[in-house]
Amino acid sequence: MLDAARKRSDSRQIMPSTTRVSDRRRGAVSNHAVMAIIGLLVLIGLGGWLSQMGRVEPARSADGGERATSSLTFFCAAGIRKPVEAVAKRYLEEYGVQVNLDYGGSNTLLSRIDTAKTGDLYLAADESYINAARKKGLVAESLSLARMKPVIAVADGNPKNITRIEDLLREDVRTVLGNPDQAAVGKKTRKLLKASGHWTKLEALVRQTGTFQPTVPEVANTVKIGGADAAVIWNTTTKIVDGIEAIEVPELDKGEVLVTVGVLTSAADPTESLRFARYLAASDRGLKEFRKFGFTPIEGDKWSETPELTFFCGSVNRRAVEQTIKSFQAREGVQVNTVFNGCGILTAQMKTITDKKLTGFPDTYMACDKYYLEIVDGLFQDAVEISDTEVVIAVPKGNPKRIQSLADLARPGVRVAVGQPDQCTIGVLTRQVLEAEKVYEKVMANVVTQTATSALLIAPVSTGAADAALAYLTDTKAEAEKVDAVRITSAAAKAIQPMGIARASRNKHLARRLIRAITQARSDFEAAGFHWRFEADGSGS
């Protein structure tokens, strides 16, 4: 009995002990599971943090909003790869826009663009390809970047002692050239050596003992690895590729080219494409990389995400240019601060700004007539003539005073309105016309009002405050229901509208593109009554 009781007692003592061990095991499993879950969450969080480190933020604009475009397709001449890659990387870091680069020979890329009609930007080693693309309707705007020239490339130390073009014709020299139908350097080499008389023999020799390559890097690498003794490549390539050196010769020195980027007409977002092109062409952004890699960069504009242009414009041009300015601002993503006024007033403003060293001098100026550009000619460059218009006699509808000539303006009782010559071009031209016809004093005796701009001359006639006004034909067009125009048979009765770029402008290339946009607006000028003068030469920027 006692033994049985002890067994039952032992059993009771053992059972709780067994239960506690089991509980500990269950507790241990539970703790391990919790730790595993926590560890997994930490890893997930760490993975997310690491992925964020490598993730590019959405493309942002200057105001912090997301851009509509987060990537661009860029066709790039293979020989310009190094600087463009560096600039594209910085642009991605700064603005979150991925530039997808596609390399090839300049002509090969042009052919692909022409066939596919896709892509945003095209950089050619020679601007002639951009001009060709523009003629095909493939390129809208273009921006110049840097200069380079062809040279002979040889292995370091020049083991074959090559010093002149004639050395490439030696039987012991194997030469590699760019394919003229694919690479810009090949096309330029052929052109230069045809002119010097070396091409026919060299081409035949290369076909026998050398090779033609589709891109300039492939040409350079052939010399580097010993596959050829000499090549003709860009001087910049010899500074990028190790193991080769440049030999300059006079026949090739004449072949300097301008590396140029064009915005394709197929661009999905022209504004974003232009913005990157401006970044690439900016003196304090992209062009610094070109200089680093041995190119000779142009004097580019300073970088600004949303640059501003100040445009002084004679009031006669207003109706012809206003829509172009609006379209230019929207496409380029820039601000054009346009000041319309009489040219005498505008040039006086320029003089004040210059004399007192104030800000606000215009980047570009379009005058009502050459006279008012010539008096500030030293301050402007690259002027082109855009259009011309006649000086006419504006009279009320039906011409109640029967005015037919300048002499009629001198009749007793005829009230005349004219422009003020110190303030506007129409005033200067009026004086010149009246003096040429020898009626200046008599007509001026009948003047009842003088205005500061040509735009104000029609109102006195249309409201009955004057019987006639010497005005631009273009201004009468806008009020054709109220006034008639009497033509003047005088050679002096013509105003020519020129446009130039300020020598002091920090945005010369942007200003040049504005001028280009205006020179493409012929229909707007003709609709406003102007006669078109500008003759396009197909050149870029």
Coordinates of C-alpha atoms in Angstrom, one line a residue:
M1 CA 0.0 0.0 0.0
L2 CA 2.8 2.3 1.0
D3 CA 4.7 1.5 -2.2
A4 CA 1.7 2.1 -4.3
A5 CA 1.1 5.4 -2.6
R6 CA 4.8 6.4 -3.2
K7 CA 4.4 5.5 -6.9
R8 CA 1.2 7.6 -7.2
S9 CA 3.0 10.5 -5.4
D10 CA 6.1 10.1 -7.7
S11 CA 3.7 10.0 -10.6
R12 CA 2.1 13.2 -9.6
Q13 CA 5.5 14.9 -9.1
I14 CA 6.8 13.6 -12.4
M15 CA 3.8 14.6 -14.5
P16 CA 4.0 18.4 -13.7
S17 CA 7.7 18.2 -14.4
T18 CA 7.0 16.6 -17.7
T19 CA 4.4 19.2 -18.5
R20 CA 6.8 22.1 -17.8
V21 CA 9.5 20.6 -20.1
S22 CA 6.8 20.4 -22.8
D23 CA 5.8 24.0 -22.2
R24 CA 9.4 25.1 -22.5
R25 CA 9.7 23.4 -25.8
R26 CA 6.5 25.1 -27.1
G27 CA 7.8 28.4 -25.8
A28 CA 11.1 27.9 -27.5
V29 CA 9.5 27.2 -30.8
S30 CA 7.3 30.3 -30.5
N31 CA 10.3 32.5 -29.7
H32 CA 12.3 31.2 -32.7
A33 CA 9.3 31.9 -34.9
V34 CA 9.0 35.4 -33.7
M35 CA 12.7 36.1 -34.2
A36 CA 12.5 34.6 -37.7
I37 CA 9.6 36.8 -38.6
I38 CA 11.4 39.9 -37.2
G39 CA 14.5 39.0 -39.1
L40 CA 12.5 38.5 -42.3
L41 CA 10.9 41.9 -41.8
V42 CA 14.3 43.5 -41.2
L43 CA 15.6 41.9 -44.4
I44 CA 12.6 43.1 -46.4
G45 CA 13.1 46.6 -45.0
L46 CA 16.8 46.5 -45.7
G47 CA 16.1 45.2 -49.2
G48 CA 13.7 48.0 -49.8
W49 CA 16.2 50.6 -48.5
L50 CA 18.9 49.2 -50.7
S51 CA 16.6 49.2 -53.7
Q52 CA 15.8 52.9 -53.0
M53 CA 19.5 53.6 -53.0
G54 CA 19.8 52.4 -56.6
R55 CA 16.4 53.8 -57.8
V56 CA 16.3 57.0 -59.9
E57 CA 13.7 59.4 -58.6
P58 CA 10.9 60.4 -61.0
A59 CA 12.0 63.1 -63.4
R60 CA 11.3 66.5 -61.8
S61 CA 10.9 70.0 -63.3
A62 CA 12.1 73.2 -61.8
D63 CA 8.9 73.6 -59.7
G64 CA 9.2 70.2 -58.2
G65 CA 6.5 68.5 -60.3
E66 CA 7.1 65.3 -62.2
R67 CA 8.1 65.7 -65.9
A68 CA 5.9 64.1 -68.6
T69 CA 9.0 62.4 -70.0
S70 CA 11.4 60.3 -68.0
S71 CA 13.5 58.9 -70.9
L72 CA 15.0 60.1 -74.2
T73 CA 16.3 58.1 -77.2
F74 CA 19.5 59.6 -78.4
F75 CA 21.3 58.5 -81.6
C76 CA 25.0 59.4 -81.1
A77 CA 28.0 59.3 -83.4
A78 CA 30.3 56.6 -82.0
G79 CA 33.4 58.8 -81.8
I80 CA 31.6 61.2 -79.5
R81 CA 30.6 58.5 -77.0
K82 CA 32.8 59.5 -74.0
P83 CA 31.6 63.1 -73.4
V84 CA 28.0 62.3 -74.2
E85 CA 27.9 59.4 -71.7
A86 CA 29.3 61.6 -69.0
V87 CA 26.8 64.3 -69.6
A88 CA 23.9 61.9 -69.8
K89 CA 24.9 60.4 -66.5
R90 CA 25.0 63.8 -64.8
Y91 CA 21.6 64.8 -66.3
L92 CA 20.1 61.6 -65.0
E93 CA 21.4 62.4 -61.5
E94 CA 20.3 66.0 -61.6
Y95 CA 16.9 65.7 -63.3
G96 CA 16.0 62.0 -63.3
V97 CA 15.7 61.7 -67.0
Q98 CA 17.3 58.6 -68.6
V99 CA 19.0 59.2 -71.9
N100 CA 19.2 56.0 -73.8
L101 CA 22.2 56.2 -76.1
D102 CA 22.4 54.4 -79.4
Y103 CA 25.8 54.5 -81.1
G104 CA 26.9 54.2 -84.7
G105 CA 28.5 56.0 -87.6
S106 CA 26.9 59.4 -88.4
N107 CA 25.6 58.3 -91.8
T108 CA 24.5 54.9 -90.5
L109 CA 22.5 56.6 -87.8
L110 CA 21.0 59.0 -90.3
S111 CA 19.9 56.2 -92.5
R112 CA 18.3 54.4 -89.5
I113 CA 16.5 57.6 -88.5
D114 CA 15.2 58.2 -92.0
T115 CA 13.9 54.6 -92.2
A116 CA 12.4 54.3 -88.7
K117 CA 11.2 57.9 -88.2
T118 CA 11.6 57.5 -84.4
G119 CA 13.9 58.9 -81.7
D120 CA 14.4 62.2 -79.9
L121 CA 17.9 63.4 -80.6
Y122 CA 20.6 62.9 -83.2
L123 CA 24.3 63.9 -82.7
A124 CA 26.5 63.8 -85.7
A125 CA 30.3 64.2 -85.8
D126 CA 29.9 66.7 -88.7
E127 CA 27.1 69.3 -89.0
S128 CA 26.7 68.4 -92.7
Y129 CA 24.7 65.3 -91.5
I130 CA 22.4 67.5 -89.4
N131 CA 21.9 69.8 -92.4
A132 CA 21.1 66.8 -94.6
A133 CA 18.6 65.5 -91.9
R134 CA 17.0 68.9 -91.8
K135 CA 16.5 68.9 -95.6
K136 CA 14.8 65.5 -95.2
G137 CA 12.5 66.9 -92.6
L138 CA 14.0 64.8 -89.9
V139 CA 15.5 67.5 -87.7
A140 CA 13.9 70.7 -86.4
E141 CA 16.4 72.5 -84.2
S142 CA 20.1 72.0 -84.0
L143 CA 22.8 73.1 -81.5
S144 CA 26.5 73.3 -82.2
L145 CA 28.8 71.7 -79.6
A146 CA 32.5 71.4 -80.4
R147 CA 35.1 71.3 -83.1
M148 CA 37.6 68.6 -84.1
K149 CA 39.7 67.7 -87.1
P150 CA 41.1 64.6 -88.8
V151 CA 44.7 63.5 -88.1
I152 CA 46.9 60.4 -88.9
A153 CA 46.9 58.0 -86.0
V154 CA 49.8 55.7 -85.4
A155 CA 50.9 53.4 -82.5
D156 CA 52.7 55.1 -79.6
G157 CA 56.3 55.8 -80.6
N158 CA 55.4 55.9 -84.3
P159 CA 57.4 52.7 -85.2
K160 CA 56.9 53.2 -89.0
N161 CA 58.1 56.8 -88.8
I162 CA 55.0 58.2 -90.6
T163 CA 55.1 62.0 -90.9
R164 CA 53.1 62.8 -94.0
I165 CA 50.2 61.6 -96.2
E166 CA 52.5 60.1 -98.7
D167 CA 53.8 57.7 -96.1
L168 CA 50.3 56.0 -96.1
L169 CA 51.0 55.0 -99.7
R170 CA 54.1 53.0 -98.8
E171 CA 53.9 49.3 -99.4
D172 CA 55.1 48.5 -95.8
V173 CA 52.3 50.6 -94.3
R174 CA 48.9 49.0 -93.6
T175 CA 46.2 51.7 -93.3
V176 CA 42.7 51.5 -91.9
L177 CA 40.1 54.2 -92.7
G178 CA 36.5 55.0 -91.8
N179 CA 34.0 53.8 -94.3
P180 CA 32.9 57.0 -96.2
D181 CA 29.3 55.6 -96.5
Q182 CA 29.0 55.0 -92.8
A183 CA 31.4 57.2 -90.7
A184 CA 31.8 61.0 -90.8
V185 CA 35.6 60.6 -90.5
G186 CA 35.6 58.4 -93.6
K187 CA 33.5 60.8 -95.6
K188 CA 35.7 63.8 -94.6
T189 CA 38.9 61.8 -95.3
R190 CA 37.7 61.0 -98.8
K191 CA 36.8 64.6 -99.5
L192 CA 40.1 66.0 -98.3
L193 CA 42.3 63.5 -100.0
K194 CA 40.4 63.7 -103.3
A195 CA 41.2 67.5 -103.1
S196 CA 44.9 66.7 -102.4
G197 CA 45.1 64.1 -105.1
H198 CA 45.9 61.1 -102.8
W199 CA 42.5 59.4 -102.5
T200 CA 42.5 57.1 -105.6
K201 CA 45.8 55.4 -104.8
L202 CA 45.2 55.3 -101.0
E203 CA 41.7 53.8 -101.5
A204 CA 43.1 51.0 -103.7
L205 CA 45.9 50.3 -101.2
V206 CA 43.5 50.1 -98.3
R207 CA 41.3 47.6 -100.2
Q208 CA 44.4 45.4 -100.8
T209 CA 46.2 45.6 -97.5
G210 CA 44.1 47.5 -95.0
T211 CA 40.4 47.7 -94.0
F212 CA 37.5 50.1 -93.9
Q213 CA 35.6 50.3 -90.6
P214 CA 32.1 51.6 -89.8
T215 CA 33.0 53.8 -86.8
V216 CA 35.9 55.9 -85.7
P217 CA 36.5 53.9 -82.5
E218 CA 36.8 50.7 -84.5
V219 CA 39.3 52.5 -86.8
A220 CA 41.4 53.6 -83.8
N221 CA 41.3 50.2 -82.1
T222 CA 42.6 48.5 -85.2
V223 CA 45.8 50.5 -84.9
K224 CA 45.9 50.0 -81.1
I225 CA 45.8 46.2 -81.4
G226 CA 48.3 46.2 -84.2
G227 CA 45.9 45.4 -87.0
A228 CA 47.1 48.4 -89.0
D229 CA 50.1 50.7 -88.9
A230 CA 48.2 54.0 -89.5
A231 CA 44.7 55.4 -89.7
V232 CA 42.9 58.7 -90.3
I233 CA 40.7 59.5 -87.3
W234 CA 39.6 62.6 -85.3
N235 CA 42.3 64.3 -83.2
T236 CA 39.9 63.9 -80.2
T237 CA 39.9 60.1 -80.6
T238 CA 43.7 60.0 -80.1
K239 CA 43.2 61.6 -76.7
I240 CA 40.6 59.1 -75.7
V241 CA 42.1 55.8 -76.9
D242 CA 45.3 54.6 -75.2
G243 CA 48.3 53.4 -77.2
I244 CA 48.0 55.7 -80.2
E245 CA 49.3 59.2 -81.0
A246 CA 48.4 61.8 -83.6
I247 CA 50.3 63.1 -86.6
E248 CA 49.0 66.4 -88.0
V249 CA 49.4 67.0 -91.7
P250 CA 48.3 70.0 -93.8
E251 CA 46.0 68.0 -96.1
L252 CA 43.9 67.1 -93.1
D253 CA 44.1 70.3 -91.1
K254 CA 41.6 71.9 -93.5
G255 CA 39.0 69.4 -92.5
E256 CA 37.8 70.8 -89.2
V257 CA 34.2 69.8 -88.4
L258 CA 31.5 71.0 -86.0
V259 CA 30.0 68.4 -83.8
T260 CA 26.2 69.1 -83.8
V261 CA 23.1 67.8 -82.1
G262 CA 19.7 67.9 -83.6
V263 CA 16.2 67.6 -82.2
L264 CA 14.4 65.1 -84.3
T265 CA 10.9 65.9 -85.7
S266 CA 9.9 62.5 -84.3
A267 CA 10.7 63.6 -80.7
A268 CA 7.9 62.4 -78.4
D269 CA 8.5 65.5 -76.1
P270 CA 10.3 68.3 -78.1
T271 CA 10.5 70.5 -75.0
E272 CA 12.3 67.8 -72.9
S273 CA 14.5 67.0 -75.9
L274 CA 15.5 70.6 -76.3
R275 CA 16.1 70.9 -72.6
F276 CA 18.7 68.1 -72.7
A277 CA 20.2 69.5 -75.9
R278 CA 20.6 72.9 -74.2
Y279 CA 22.2 71.1 -71.2
L280 CA 24.6 69.3 -73.5
A281 CA 25.5 72.6 -75.2
A282 CA 25.8 74.7 -72.1
S283 CA 29.3 76.1 -71.4
D284 CA 29.0 75.2 -67.7
R285 CA 27.5 71.8 -68.1
G286 CA 28.0 69.6 -71.2
L287 CA 30.7 71.5 -72.9
K288 CA 33.0 71.1 -69.8
E289 CA 32.9 67.3 -70.5
F290 CA 33.8 67.9 -74.2
R291 CA 36.8 70.0 -73.2
K292 CA 37.8 67.3 -70.7
F293 CA 37.9 64.7 -73.5
G294 CA 40.1 66.9 -75.9
F295 CA 37.4 68.6 -78.0
T296 CA 37.4 72.3 -78.7
P297 CA 34.0 73.4 -77.4
I298 CA 32.1 76.4 -78.8
E299 CA 31.3 79.3 -76.7
G300 CA 28.0 78.0 -75.4
D301 CA 25.1 79.6 -73.5
K302 CA 25.2 79.4 -69.7
W303 CA 22.9 76.7 -68.3
S304 CA 19.4 77.5 -67.0
E305 CA 16.6 75.0 -66.8
T306 CA 14.2 77.8 -67.9
P307 CA 16.3 80.5 -69.5
E308 CA 15.0 84.0 -70.3
L309 CA 15.5 86.1 -73.4
T310 CA 14.9 89.9 -73.6
F311 CA 13.6 90.8 -77.1
F312 CA 13.3 94.5 -78.1
C313 CA 10.9 94.7 -81.1
G314 CA 9.8 97.6 -83.2
S315 CA 6.0 98.0 -82.9
V316 CA 5.4 97.6 -86.6
N317 CA 6.5 93.9 -86.3
R318 CA 4.1 93.0 -83.5
R319 CA 1.3 91.3 -85.4
A320 CA 3.8 89.3 -87.5
V321 CA 5.9 87.9 -84.6
E322 CA 3.5 87.5 -81.6
Q323 CA 2.3 84.0 -82.4
T324 CA 5.9 82.8 -83.2
I325 CA 7.1 84.1 -79.8
K326 CA 4.3 82.2 -78.0
S327 CA 5.0 79.0 -79.9
F328 CA 8.8 79.4 -79.4
Q329 CA 8.3 79.8 -75.6
A330 CA 6.1 76.7 -75.4
R331 CA 8.4 74.5 -77.5
E332 CA 11.7 75.5 -76.0
G333 CA 10.4 75.7 -72.4
V334 CA 11.8 79.3 -72.1
Q335 CA 10.6 82.8 -71.3
V336 CA 10.8 85.6 -73.9
N337 CA 10.4 89.0 -72.4
T338 CA 9.3 91.1 -75.4
V339 CA 9.3 94.9 -75.4
F340 CA 7.3 96.4 -78.2
N341 CA 7.8 100.1 -78.8
G342 CA 9.0 102.8 -81.3
C343 CA 12.5 102.1 -82.3
G344 CA 13.7 105.5 -81.3
I345 CA 12.5 104.8 -77.8
L346 CA 14.0 101.3 -77.8
T347 CA 17.4 102.5 -78.9
A348 CA 17.4 105.3 -76.3
Q349 CA 16.7 102.6 -73.7
M350 CA 19.7 100.6 -75.0
K351 CA 21.9 103.7 -74.7
T352 CA 20.8 104.3 -71.2
I353 CA 21.3 100.7 -70.1
T354 CA 24.8 100.7 -71.7
D355 CA 25.9 104.1 -70.4
K356 CA 24.7 103.5 -66.8
K357 CA 25.7 99.8 -66.9
L358 CA 22.2 98.7 -66.0
T359 CA 20.6 95.3 -66.5
G360 CA 18.0 94.5 -69.1
F361 CA 19.9 95.0 -72.3
P362 CA 18.1 93.0 -75.0
D363 CA 19.5 89.6 -76.2
T364 CA 18.0 90.3 -79.6
Y365 CA 16.5 93.3 -81.4
M366 CA 14.2 93.5 -84.4
A367 CA 14.0 97.1 -85.8
C368 CA 11.3 98.7 -87.9
D369 CA 13.9 99.7 -90.4
K370 CA 17.7 99.3 -90.9
Y371 CA 18.2 102.9 -89.8
Y372 CA 17.5 102.0 -86.2
L373 CA 19.7 99.0 -86.2
E374 CA 22.6 100.9 -87.9
I375 CA 22.7 103.5 -85.1
V376 CA 23.4 100.7 -82.5
D377 CA 25.2 98.4 -85.0
G378 CA 28.3 98.1 -82.8
L379 CA 26.2 96.4 -80.1
F380 CA 24.7 93.7 -82.3
Q381 CA 25.9 90.9 -84.6
D382 CA 24.7 88.4 -87.2
A383 CA 21.9 90.7 -88.4
V384 CA 19.6 89.4 -91.1
E385 CA 16.9 91.1 -93.1
I386 CA 13.5 89.6 -92.5
S387 CA 10.9 91.6 -94.4
D388 CA 10.0 95.1 -95.7
T389 CA 6.9 97.2 -95.8
E390 CA 5.8 100.4 -97.6
V391 CA 5.1 103.8 -96.2
V392 CA 1.6 104.8 -97.4
I393 CA -0.9 107.6 -96.9
A394 CA -3.6 106.3 -94.6
V395 CA -7.0 108.0 -95.2
P396 CA -10.5 107.5 -93.9
K397 CA -12.6 104.9 -95.8
G398 CA -13.7 106.2 -99.1
N399 CA -10.9 108.9 -99.1
P400 CA -13.3 111.9 -98.6
K401 CA -10.5 114.5 -99.1
R402 CA -9.5 112.8 -102.4
I403 CA -5.8 112.7 -101.4
Q404 CA -3.7 111.0 -104.1
S405 CA -0.1 112.2 -103.5
L406 CA 2.2 113.7 -100.9
A407 CA 1.6 117.1 -102.4
D408 CA -2.1 116.8 -101.5
L409 CA -1.1 116.7 -97.8
A410 CA 0.1 120.3 -98.1
R411 CA -3.3 121.5 -99.2
P412 CA -4.9 124.1 -96.9
G413 CA -7.2 122.5 -94.3
V414 CA -5.8 118.9 -94.6
R415 CA -5.0 117.6 -91.1
V416 CA -2.0 115.2 -91.0
A417 CA -0.7 112.8 -88.5
V418 CA 3.0 111.7 -88.5
G419 CA 5.4 109.7 -86.4
Q420 CA 7.9 111.5 -84.1
P421 CA 11.3 111.0 -85.7
D422 CA 13.2 110.9 -82.4
Q423 CA 11.0 108.1 -81.2
C424 CA 10.0 105.9 -84.0
T425 CA 11.2 104.7 -87.4
I426 CA 8.1 105.8 -89.2
G427 CA 8.9 109.4 -88.2
V428 CA 12.4 109.1 -89.7
L429 CA 11.1 107.6 -92.9
T430 CA 8.4 110.2 -93.1
R431 CA 10.9 113.0 -92.9
Q432 CA 13.1 111.3 -95.5
V433 CA 10.2 110.8 -97.9
L434 CA 8.9 114.3 -97.6
E435 CA 12.4 115.8 -98.0
A436 CA 13.0 113.5 -101.1
E437 CA 9.8 114.9 -102.7
K438 CA 10.6 118.5 -101.5
V439 CA 7.4 119.0 -99.6
Y440 CA 8.6 118.6 -96.1
E441 CA 8.0 122.1 -94.8
K442 CA 4.6 122.5 -96.4
V443 CA 3.3 119.1 -95.1
M444 CA 4.7 119.6 -91.6
A445 CA 2.7 122.9 -91.5
N446 CA -0.5 120.8 -91.6
V447 CA 0.6 118.3 -88.9
V448 CA -1.9 118.1 -86.0
T449 CA -0.4 115.2 -84.1
Q450 CA 2.9 113.3 -83.8
T451 CA 2.9 109.8 -82.3
A452 CA 5.6 107.8 -80.5
T453 CA 5.0 104.6 -82.5
S454 CA 3.7 103.6 -85.9
A455 CA 0.9 101.7 -84.2
L456 CA -0.7 104.9 -82.9
L457 CA -1.0 106.6 -86.4
I458 CA -4.1 104.9 -87.6
A459 CA -6.4 105.9 -84.7
P460 CA -6.5 109.6 -85.5
V461 CA -7.5 108.8 -89.1
S462 CA -10.2 106.2 -88.2
T463 CA -11.7 108.5 -85.5
G464 CA -11.8 111.6 -87.7
A465 CA -9.1 113.5 -85.7
A466 CA -6.9 113.6 -88.8
D467 CA -7.6 113.5 -92.6
A468 CA -4.4 111.5 -93.4
A469 CA -1.4 109.9 -91.8
L470 CA 1.9 108.7 -93.1
A471 CA 1.9 105.1 -91.9
Y472 CA 3.0 101.6 -92.7
L473 CA 0.9 99.6 -95.1
T474 CA 0.9 96.8 -92.5
D475 CA -0.8 99.0 -90.0
T476 CA -3.5 99.9 -92.4
K477 CA -4.3 96.2 -93.0
A478 CA -5.3 95.8 -89.4
E479 CA -7.9 98.6 -89.8
A480 CA -9.0 97.9 -93.4
E481 CA -12.7 98.4 -92.6
K482 CA -12.0 102.0 -91.5
V483 CA -9.1 103.2 -93.6
D484 CA -7.8 103.1 -97.1
A485 CA -4.1 103.2 -98.2
V486 CA -2.8 105.5 -100.9
R487 CA 0.5 104.2 -102.4
I488 CA 3.5 106.6 -102.6
T489 CA 5.7 106.4 -105.7
S490 CA 9.0 107.1 -103.9
A491 CA 12.0 104.9 -103.5
A492 CA 12.4 106.3 -100.0
A493 CA 8.9 105.0 -99.0
K494 CA 10.1 101.6 -97.8
A495 CA 11.1 100.2 -94.4
I496 CA 13.3 97.1 -94.1
Q497 CA 13.0 95.0 -90.9
P498 CA 16.4 93.5 -89.7
M499 CA 17.0 91.4 -86.7
G500 CA 20.3 90.9 -84.8
I501 CA 21.8 89.3 -81.7
A502 CA 23.4 91.4 -78.9
R503 CA 27.2 90.9 -78.7
A504 CA 26.9 90.9 -74.9
S505 CA 24.1 88.3 -74.8
R506 CA 24.8 85.3 -72.6
N507 CA 22.2 83.4 -74.6
K508 CA 23.3 83.9 -78.2
H509 CA 22.4 80.4 -79.3
L510 CA 18.9 80.6 -77.9
A511 CA 18.6 84.0 -79.5
R512 CA 19.7 82.5 -82.8
R513 CA 17.0 79.9 -82.6
L514 CA 14.4 82.6 -81.9
I515 CA 15.6 84.4 -85.1
R516 CA 15.4 81.1 -86.9
A517 CA 11.8 80.6 -85.7
I518 CA 10.9 84.0 -86.9
T519 CA 12.5 83.4 -90.3
Q520 CA 10.3 80.4 -90.7
A521 CA 7.1 82.4 -90.1
R522 CA 6.8 83.8 -93.6
S523 CA 3.1 83.3 -93.8
D524 CA 2.5 85.3 -90.7
F525 CA 4.4 88.3 -92.1
E526 CA 2.7 88.1 -95.4
A527 CA -0.7 87.9 -93.7
A528 CA 0.2 91.1 -91.8
G529 CA 1.0 92.8 -95.1
F530 CA 4.8 92.6 -95.2
H531 CA 6.9 91.7 -98.2
W532 CA 9.2 88.7 -97.4
R533 CA 13.0 89.2 -97.9
F534 CA 14.8 86.5 -95.9
E535 CA 16.4 83.8 -98.0
A536 CA 17.1 80.6 -96.1
D537 CA 20.5 78.9 -96.6
G538 CA 19.7 75.7 -94.8
S539 CA 22.3 76.2 -92.1
G540 CA 21.5 75.3 -88.5
S541 CA 21.1 76.6 -84.9

